[in-house]
Amino acid sequence: MSVATAKVLPGRARSRGAVRSPGGALGLGVATLWLSVIVLLPLAAVVVASLDGGLGAFWHAVSGRQAVAALRFTIVVSLVVATANAVMGTLIAWVLVRDPFPGRRIVNAVIDLPFALPTIVAGITLLALYGPTSPIGVNVAFTQASVAFALLFVTLPFGVRAVQPVLLELDREMEHAAASLGASATATFRRIVLPNLVPAILSGAALSFARAVGEFGSVVLISGNKPFDTQVTSVFVFKQVESDNATGAAAVAVVLLAVSLAVLLGLRVIERWGSRHDR
Amino acid sequence: MTARPSGRLALRLVALGYLALILLVPVAVVLVRTFEPGLGEVRASITTPAAIHAFWLTIELAAIAVPLNTAFGIVTALVLVRGEVRGKRVLEALIDLPFAVSPVVVGLALVLLYGRVGWFGPWLAEHGIQIVFSVPGMVLATIFVTLPFVVREVAPVLREVGDDQEQAAATLGASAWQTFRRITLPAIRWGVAYGVVLSTARAIGEFGAVSVVSGKISGETVTLPLLVEQRFTNFDLAGAYAASALLALIALATLLAMTVLHRRGDAA
Amino acid sequence: MRSKTLLPVLAAAALGSSLLAGCGGASDDPAAAAAGGGDARTTLSLVAYSTPEVVYDEIIPGFQKTPAGEGVGFKTSFGASGDQSRAVEGGLHADVVAFSLAPDVDRLVGDGLVAGDWADTPTKGLVSTSVVALVVRKGNPKGIHGWDDLLKPGVEVVTPNPFTSGSAKWNLLGAYQHGGLPYVRTLLTDHVKVQPKSGREALQTFTSGEGDVLISYENEALTAQKKGEDVDYVIPSDTFKIDNPIAVTKDASPAAKAFVDYALSTPAQERFAAWGYRPVDASVLKANASRFPDPKKLVTIDDVGGWDVVDPQLFDADTGAIAKIEEDAGVSTAS
């Protein structure tokens, strides 16, 4: 449905789902072009680089024991972190939006700081707090848990900020209706509110996952980079680059990207399946 | 929804407890360490020529990347949520990819494309254009890492508000642009606002990808995060913390600006 | 909408101010005078590894006061040695390169950016040297005096990972010269629990309370002390000599050669010495003999066959002996 048609016959009823945004097809074209130049082209360069030594070299690079261990650890810890963010992010967003507690504004302002703080500062701070000289007695440095801590810090804004704007726009009438019909707070939440939040929660989880698998700076100091133990894929890739093995680095990066793409796609499918009843 | 007071308190405690452990305490440590040497030291630290230049460069990168990605984000969200596009799910997953790419790989990719022996290297050299190891490369890296934010914040909100009002406007004769400006945009304002806040915070705080393509030329391509790392390397921890606090300040200012703009939009 | 016009204005202002500020470099010292090079006729690009930034910050103004350096502006870049080398390879403009180890310069020879005979100078292409040292806690509570002490039961050693930091190769070469591969194997398998990404991060990890001894360089320990870090260090009786190269790129301006000559001259070498780097200038070294004790046995890279032999043999990510040790070590700790 072109924009020209829309302008010439404004009163004509349009089929549901037609692109009505300004510049319809043009918008799609521009968005795709932007995505391609900024993201897809560089990634294509990485894919090409990974095949520099042929498929044999590619396979050799990604099937090495260290590579596999790093990939497995990275995926698992990132899934854990994404789940934690889905749950806690929703909870925190709920408290921030619906519960006017003293200091709410300050807490709300601080949520984005993990993004703004350079990863080296996050690294040093986390090491100071959760390492050998921890003032609160929590010493998880150089363990797998430390990686989770660092990732939770770095991905926290995703979980919260994904749900917050949706909560703010949520139509409260249905909740009031449910309450006046006698539904408990929990039931109302579970049956009325939650289904509306699911796309946002999954969106936040997807972003958390994606960020977690790629995170480097804040993890690298506190994890100790122990191969087969606390080494994440991004550090392994860094190792390959530093050892002048850009091909191997690209190969592992491509595998991580493929796995991430699969997980992200999976999350989107769940999201669609879950909100199917909406339409 | 009126939850029981005890239920509400329990939720609040859990949320704040988690936040304290994961976020508030680390941030507090950063603040304490920043101001430990005293206010005068901090001021001196953030007003060195290197710091001032790094500050403006960081702002510049964000000022270019964020508006571009905001426009992209709104358009893409509209296409994804309101439009009929084949392969939508794949597009959505692709949009999330920039985060999954480790910063080292982003830098590697850009050098592979625009570096001396990259895909466009010889052509660029012929025309005297320097992309990597110069500000343009850093802009590209920043745009790359902040690309998904606005889409991801706006799309769920778009889905939530539904298109009833837009359909109504269309049947009343509003053009696509009018519908967008007067119905859609106000409805997604919080999504856009948080998208901008997150993009800005990420853009100013980005270290890894920018680090690889910057060339770290003092006074030219050193951003605040790169300055933080340099100071850390030179045992100037106080200076590193001071520069980080400056970054935190910029992030807070962005949030404040967005909140104020949103309120004004409400009042208008 | 006002916000939409604000941002472009801000961007323009930022661009404007950054163009202005980029003229002559930007010092990070609150007390420093305005950076030099207002109307420079030549600009030299120095790309160096991170630790000697403090030294070059002093040498450059010194050079600019000499007749050869008058009117020469500087653009400097400091970072991890390998990263910097790769950046030059990738297109970062450089007139003078100063790295932590020779292979990072040889990489550029392969790319045709540096002449193949860069090391054919009276100082063998070096601008400073150092030795592998053992950093310990204040007062040396565990009584570490030599390499064998690192293998005492319960001693935990921190050393940066040689695969993420080229500069970290020196550290393991120090261990290697003492007891060969068997020693390195025992060290890495039983005593090294963490291998931070870089030398600086290793020091940070150590000062944060991890480990009993850190393998590092003498110059890093001295610079750290000078900057107020609370560390002690020990030079074992047998250790490895660290060689830091400096070279001029192929199409650098003649001022670049003049700068390198200056860096090798007495006043500049004295700055190196002040920050803990052993000068290559023999007289300056002699004058600072008390700071730089002579270990009984000093092994050099040439003694073990040169980088061409040792780098692939030990440090190849796939087939190197140390990579294999790391793989094997991982087996015992992996679940």
XYZ file of C-alpha atoms in Angstrom, chain C:
335
model
C 9.965 20.115 19.000
C 12.726 21.892 20.742
C 14.716 18.776 21.512
C 15.113 18.098 17.827
C 16.905 21.375 17.174
C 18.919 21.258 20.357
C 20.872 18.173 19.452
C 22.196 19.347 16.082
C 23.274 22.603 17.694
C 25.034 20.688 20.419
C 26.697 18.478 17.856
C 27.920 21.486 15.901
C 29.286 23.076 19.045
C 31.038 19.891 20.005
C 32.534 19.434 16.578
C 33.732 22.999 16.637
C 35.398 22.737 20.003
C 36.979 19.391 19.194
C 38.457 20.752 15.991
C 39.956 23.578 17.974
C 41.288 21.418 20.741
C 42.863 18.913 18.384
C 45.552 21.331 17.299
C 48.460 20.407 19.467
C 47.679 17.416 21.609
C 46.053 17.616 25.012
C 47.908 17.127 28.234
C 46.268 15.239 31.078
C 48.267 17.033 33.728
C 46.414 19.778 35.620
C 49.660 21.622 36.240
C 51.056 21.403 32.730
C 51.541 24.419 30.555
C 49.582 24.603 27.324
C 50.404 21.758 24.964
C 53.019 22.588 22.382
C 52.664 22.956 18.668
C 50.571 26.025 18.003
C 51.766 26.538 14.453
C 53.805 23.406 13.929
C 55.560 23.005 10.645
C 55.862 19.249 11.039
C 53.773 16.892 13.106
C 55.198 13.614 14.286
C 52.953 10.715 15.227
C 54.314 8.614 18.038
C 52.556 5.292 18.576
C 53.831 3.577 21.704
C 52.892 1.028 24.299
C 51.226 2.301 27.415
C 53.716 2.216 30.263
C 56.313 4.733 29.002
C 53.661 7.405 28.479
C 55.015 9.171 31.554
C 58.502 9.157 30.062
C 57.536 10.429 26.618
C 55.439 13.155 28.223
C 58.740 14.470 29.553
C 60.941 13.681 26.576
C 58.774 15.348 23.942
C 58.930 18.856 25.423
C 62.662 18.320 25.883
C 63.018 17.463 22.213
C 60.953 20.457 21.180
C 63.453 22.707 22.935
C 66.329 21.417 20.836
C 67.097 22.936 17.404
C 66.122 19.701 15.703
C 62.798 19.647 17.489
C 61.810 23.264 17.178
C 58.420 23.706 15.580
C 57.696 20.003 15.619
C 54.209 19.150 16.825
C 53.337 15.748 18.251
C 50.422 13.402 18.077
C 50.804 10.617 20.597
C 48.978 7.357 21.052
C 49.489 4.921 23.917
C 47.962 1.501 24.396
C 48.756 -2.166 24.751
C 51.793 -3.012 22.647
C 50.173 -5.661 20.449
C 47.036 -3.570 19.927
C 49.083 -0.550 18.941
C 51.145 -2.583 16.501
C 48.003 -4.008 14.940
C 46.500 -0.533 14.751
C 49.468 0.743 12.759
C 49.071 -2.296 10.561
C 45.405 -1.408 10.153
C 46.095 2.168 9.113
C 46.922 4.200 12.208
C 49.420 6.753 11.016
C 52.783 6.528 12.743
C 56.178 8.152 12.269
C 57.846 6.664 15.334
C 56.840 3.392 16.951
C 57.970 2.276 20.377
C 56.726 -1.108 21.508
C 57.267 -3.500 24.366
C 58.884 -6.277 22.358
C 60.546 -6.683 18.970
C 57.915 -8.926 17.330
C 55.477 -6.008 17.460
C 57.896 -4.021 15.272
C 58.681 -7.000 13.037
C 54.972 -7.321 12.302
C 55.198 -3.943 10.591
C 58.250 -5.017 8.634
C 56.144 -7.778 7.141
C 53.583 -5.161 6.088
C 56.218 -2.962 4.517
C 55.672 -0.145 6.999
C 59.037 -0.381 8.721
C 62.386 -1.054 7.093
C 63.780 -4.532 7.589
C 67.010 -3.229 9.094
C 65.394 -1.195 11.866
C 67.425 -3.045 14.459
C 70.742 -2.341 12.796
C 71.666 0.482 15.120
C 74.315 0.909 17.808
C 71.660 0.121 20.412
C 70.232 -2.779 18.360
C 67.035 -0.829 17.849
C 66.371 -0.523 21.564
C 65.511 2.570 23.541
C 65.338 1.057 27.026
C 65.569 -2.262 28.798
C 64.380 -3.799 32.015
C 64.444 -7.134 33.833
C 61.779 -9.549 34.980
C 61.103 -8.968 38.654
C 58.921 -10.468 41.354
C 56.493 -8.078 43.018
C 55.612 -8.995 46.581
C 53.557 -7.585 49.417
C 55.085 -4.901 51.576
C 57.697 -6.471 53.824
C 57.818 -9.658 51.742
C 55.941 -11.789 54.298
C 56.309 -15.000 52.323
C 60.045 -14.552 51.940
C 60.199 -14.675 48.167
C 63.742 -14.258 46.931
C 63.957 -16.286 43.765
C 62.124 -18.424 41.262
C 62.264 -21.561 43.397
C 60.347 -19.797 46.139
C 57.404 -19.492 43.777
C 57.024 -23.261 43.861
C 56.883 -23.471 47.644
C 53.674 -25.142 48.763
C 50.787 -22.760 49.079
C 52.390 -19.877 47.248
C 49.968 -18.299 44.814
C 51.369 -16.545 41.798
C 49.758 -13.949 39.592
C 51.050 -13.387 36.091
C 49.363 -11.818 33.078
C 48.264 -14.119 30.307
C 50.850 -14.240 27.496
C 48.113 -14.896 24.947
C 46.147 -11.760 25.714
C 49.196 -9.583 26.211
C 52.340 -9.861 24.154
C 54.206 -7.959 26.830
C 53.371 -10.759 29.246
C 55.591 -13.128 27.318
C 58.614 -11.587 29.023
C 57.287 -12.754 32.401
C 57.126 -16.383 31.411
C 60.471 -16.163 29.662
C 61.843 -15.219 33.055
C 60.384 -18.411 34.465
C 61.520 -20.387 31.432
C 65.146 -19.352 31.694
C 65.208 -20.599 35.300
C 63.873 -24.099 34.991
C 62.790 -24.651 31.408
C 59.440 -26.139 30.506
C 59.141 -28.406 33.557
C 59.387 -25.383 35.823
C 56.879 -23.409 33.771
C 54.539 -26.395 33.803
C 54.585 -26.720 37.585
C 54.254 -22.974 37.967
C 51.255 -22.597 35.669
C 49.508 -25.773 36.730
C 49.862 -25.593 40.493
C 50.589 -22.031 41.462
C 49.013 -19.640 38.980
C 45.313 -19.372 39.700
C 44.492 -16.323 37.654
C 46.058 -14.832 34.542
C 44.734 -11.290 34.103
C 44.452 -9.757 30.688
C 47.386 -7.339 30.971
C 50.273 -6.355 33.188
C 48.386 -3.452 34.648
C 45.325 -5.553 35.402
C 47.586 -8.160 36.955
C 49.002 -5.515 39.272
C 45.476 -4.356 40.098
C 44.442 -7.921 40.854
C 47.520 -8.324 43.049
C 46.939 -5.084 44.965
C 43.307 -6.098 45.411
C 44.509 -8.917 47.581
C 44.916 -11.855 45.254
C 48.049 -13.963 45.278
C 51.352 -13.802 47.144
C 53.653 -12.778 44.327
C 53.237 -11.123 40.967
C 55.613 -11.704 38.079
C 56.220 -8.339 36.503
C 58.918 -6.013 35.184
C 61.336 -3.970 37.235
C 60.237 -0.786 35.454
C 56.570 -1.461 36.175
C 57.315 -1.972 39.854
C 59.410 1.209 39.990
C 56.809 3.294 38.154
C 54.088 1.913 40.409
C 56.086 2.834 43.483
C 56.772 6.285 42.105
C 53.035 6.704 41.581
C 52.306 5.777 45.158
C 51.427 2.103 44.941
C 52.340 0.126 48.017
C 54.486 -2.620 46.525
C 57.864 -4.196 47.082
C 59.856 -6.068 44.501
C 62.643 -8.589 44.312
C 65.050 -9.216 41.466
C 65.940 -12.894 41.446
C 69.607 -13.763 41.053
C 68.825 -15.197 37.640
C 66.355 -13.395 35.447
C 65.491 -12.339 31.917
C 66.431 -9.133 30.109
C 63.523 -7.195 28.658
C 64.275 -5.242 25.469
C 62.051 -2.363 24.393
C 62.470 -1.380 20.738
C 61.961 1.923 18.983
C 61.830 2.425 15.232
C 61.012 4.915 12.512
C 58.458 4.054 9.840
C 59.335 4.031 6.176
C 57.671 7.229 5.045
C 58.251 9.223 8.190
C 59.557 12.766 8.034
C 63.256 13.346 8.866
C 62.208 14.836 12.177
C 61.276 11.299 13.230
C 64.889 10.152 13.022
C 65.902 13.258 14.953
C 63.403 12.370 17.668
C 64.682 8.822 17.976
C 68.224 10.180 18.211
C 67.054 12.485 20.960
C 65.383 9.619 22.802
C 68.758 7.866 22.805
C 70.609 10.946 24.014
C 71.673 11.519 27.596
C 68.928 13.908 28.789
C 66.177 11.619 27.465
C 67.815 8.485 28.788
C 67.977 10.142 32.169
C 64.191 10.541 32.060
C 63.886 6.845 31.307
C 66.099 6.044 34.265
C 64.100 8.297 36.559
C 60.990 6.274 35.815
C 62.661 2.935 36.338
C 63.659 1.953 32.806
C 67.245 0.785 32.364
C 68.783 3.168 29.839
C 70.644 1.832 26.836
C 73.076 4.702 27.214
C 75.947 3.082 29.110
C 77.013 6.188 30.996
C 73.526 6.958 32.243
C 73.128 3.347 33.300
C 76.381 3.511 35.216
C 75.311 6.725 36.908
C 72.156 4.963 38.127
C 73.823 1.694 39.040
C 72.412 1.741 42.554
C 68.877 1.702 41.222
C 69.528 -1.009 38.709
C 71.414 -3.837 40.388
C 73.076 -6.398 38.174
C 71.565 -9.831 38.630
C 74.111 -12.619 38.763
C 72.698 -14.240 35.676
C 70.906 -12.229 33.021
C 69.494 -14.212 30.138
C 68.621 -12.383 26.946
C 66.249 -13.238 24.135
C 69.200 -14.070 21.908
C 70.424 -16.631 24.451
C 67.252 -18.652 23.983
C 67.343 -18.432 20.209
C 65.739 -15.116 19.427
C 62.064 -14.307 19.026
C 61.857 -16.105 15.687
C 62.547 -19.378 17.467
C 60.982 -18.798 20.851
C 57.745 -17.122 19.808
C 56.326 -20.010 17.770
C 57.940 -22.646 19.958
C 56.469 -21.444 23.217
C 53.740 -18.967 22.447
C 51.916 -20.157 19.383
C 48.251 -20.239 20.377
C 47.815 -23.700 18.857
C 51.108 -25.538 18.960
C 53.184 -23.566 21.429
C 54.503 -25.416 24.438
C 52.980 -22.970 26.875
C 49.623 -23.119 25.115
C 49.746 -26.888 25.578
C 50.566 -26.485 29.254
C 47.555 -24.213 29.609
C 45.338 -26.773 27.861
C 46.561 -29.558 30.088
C 46.201 -27.430 33.195
C 42.625 -26.758 32.245
C 41.810 -30.443 32.135
C 42.509 -30.915 35.800
C 40.391 -27.956 36.876
C 37.540 -28.365 34.403
C 34.410 -30.007 35.721
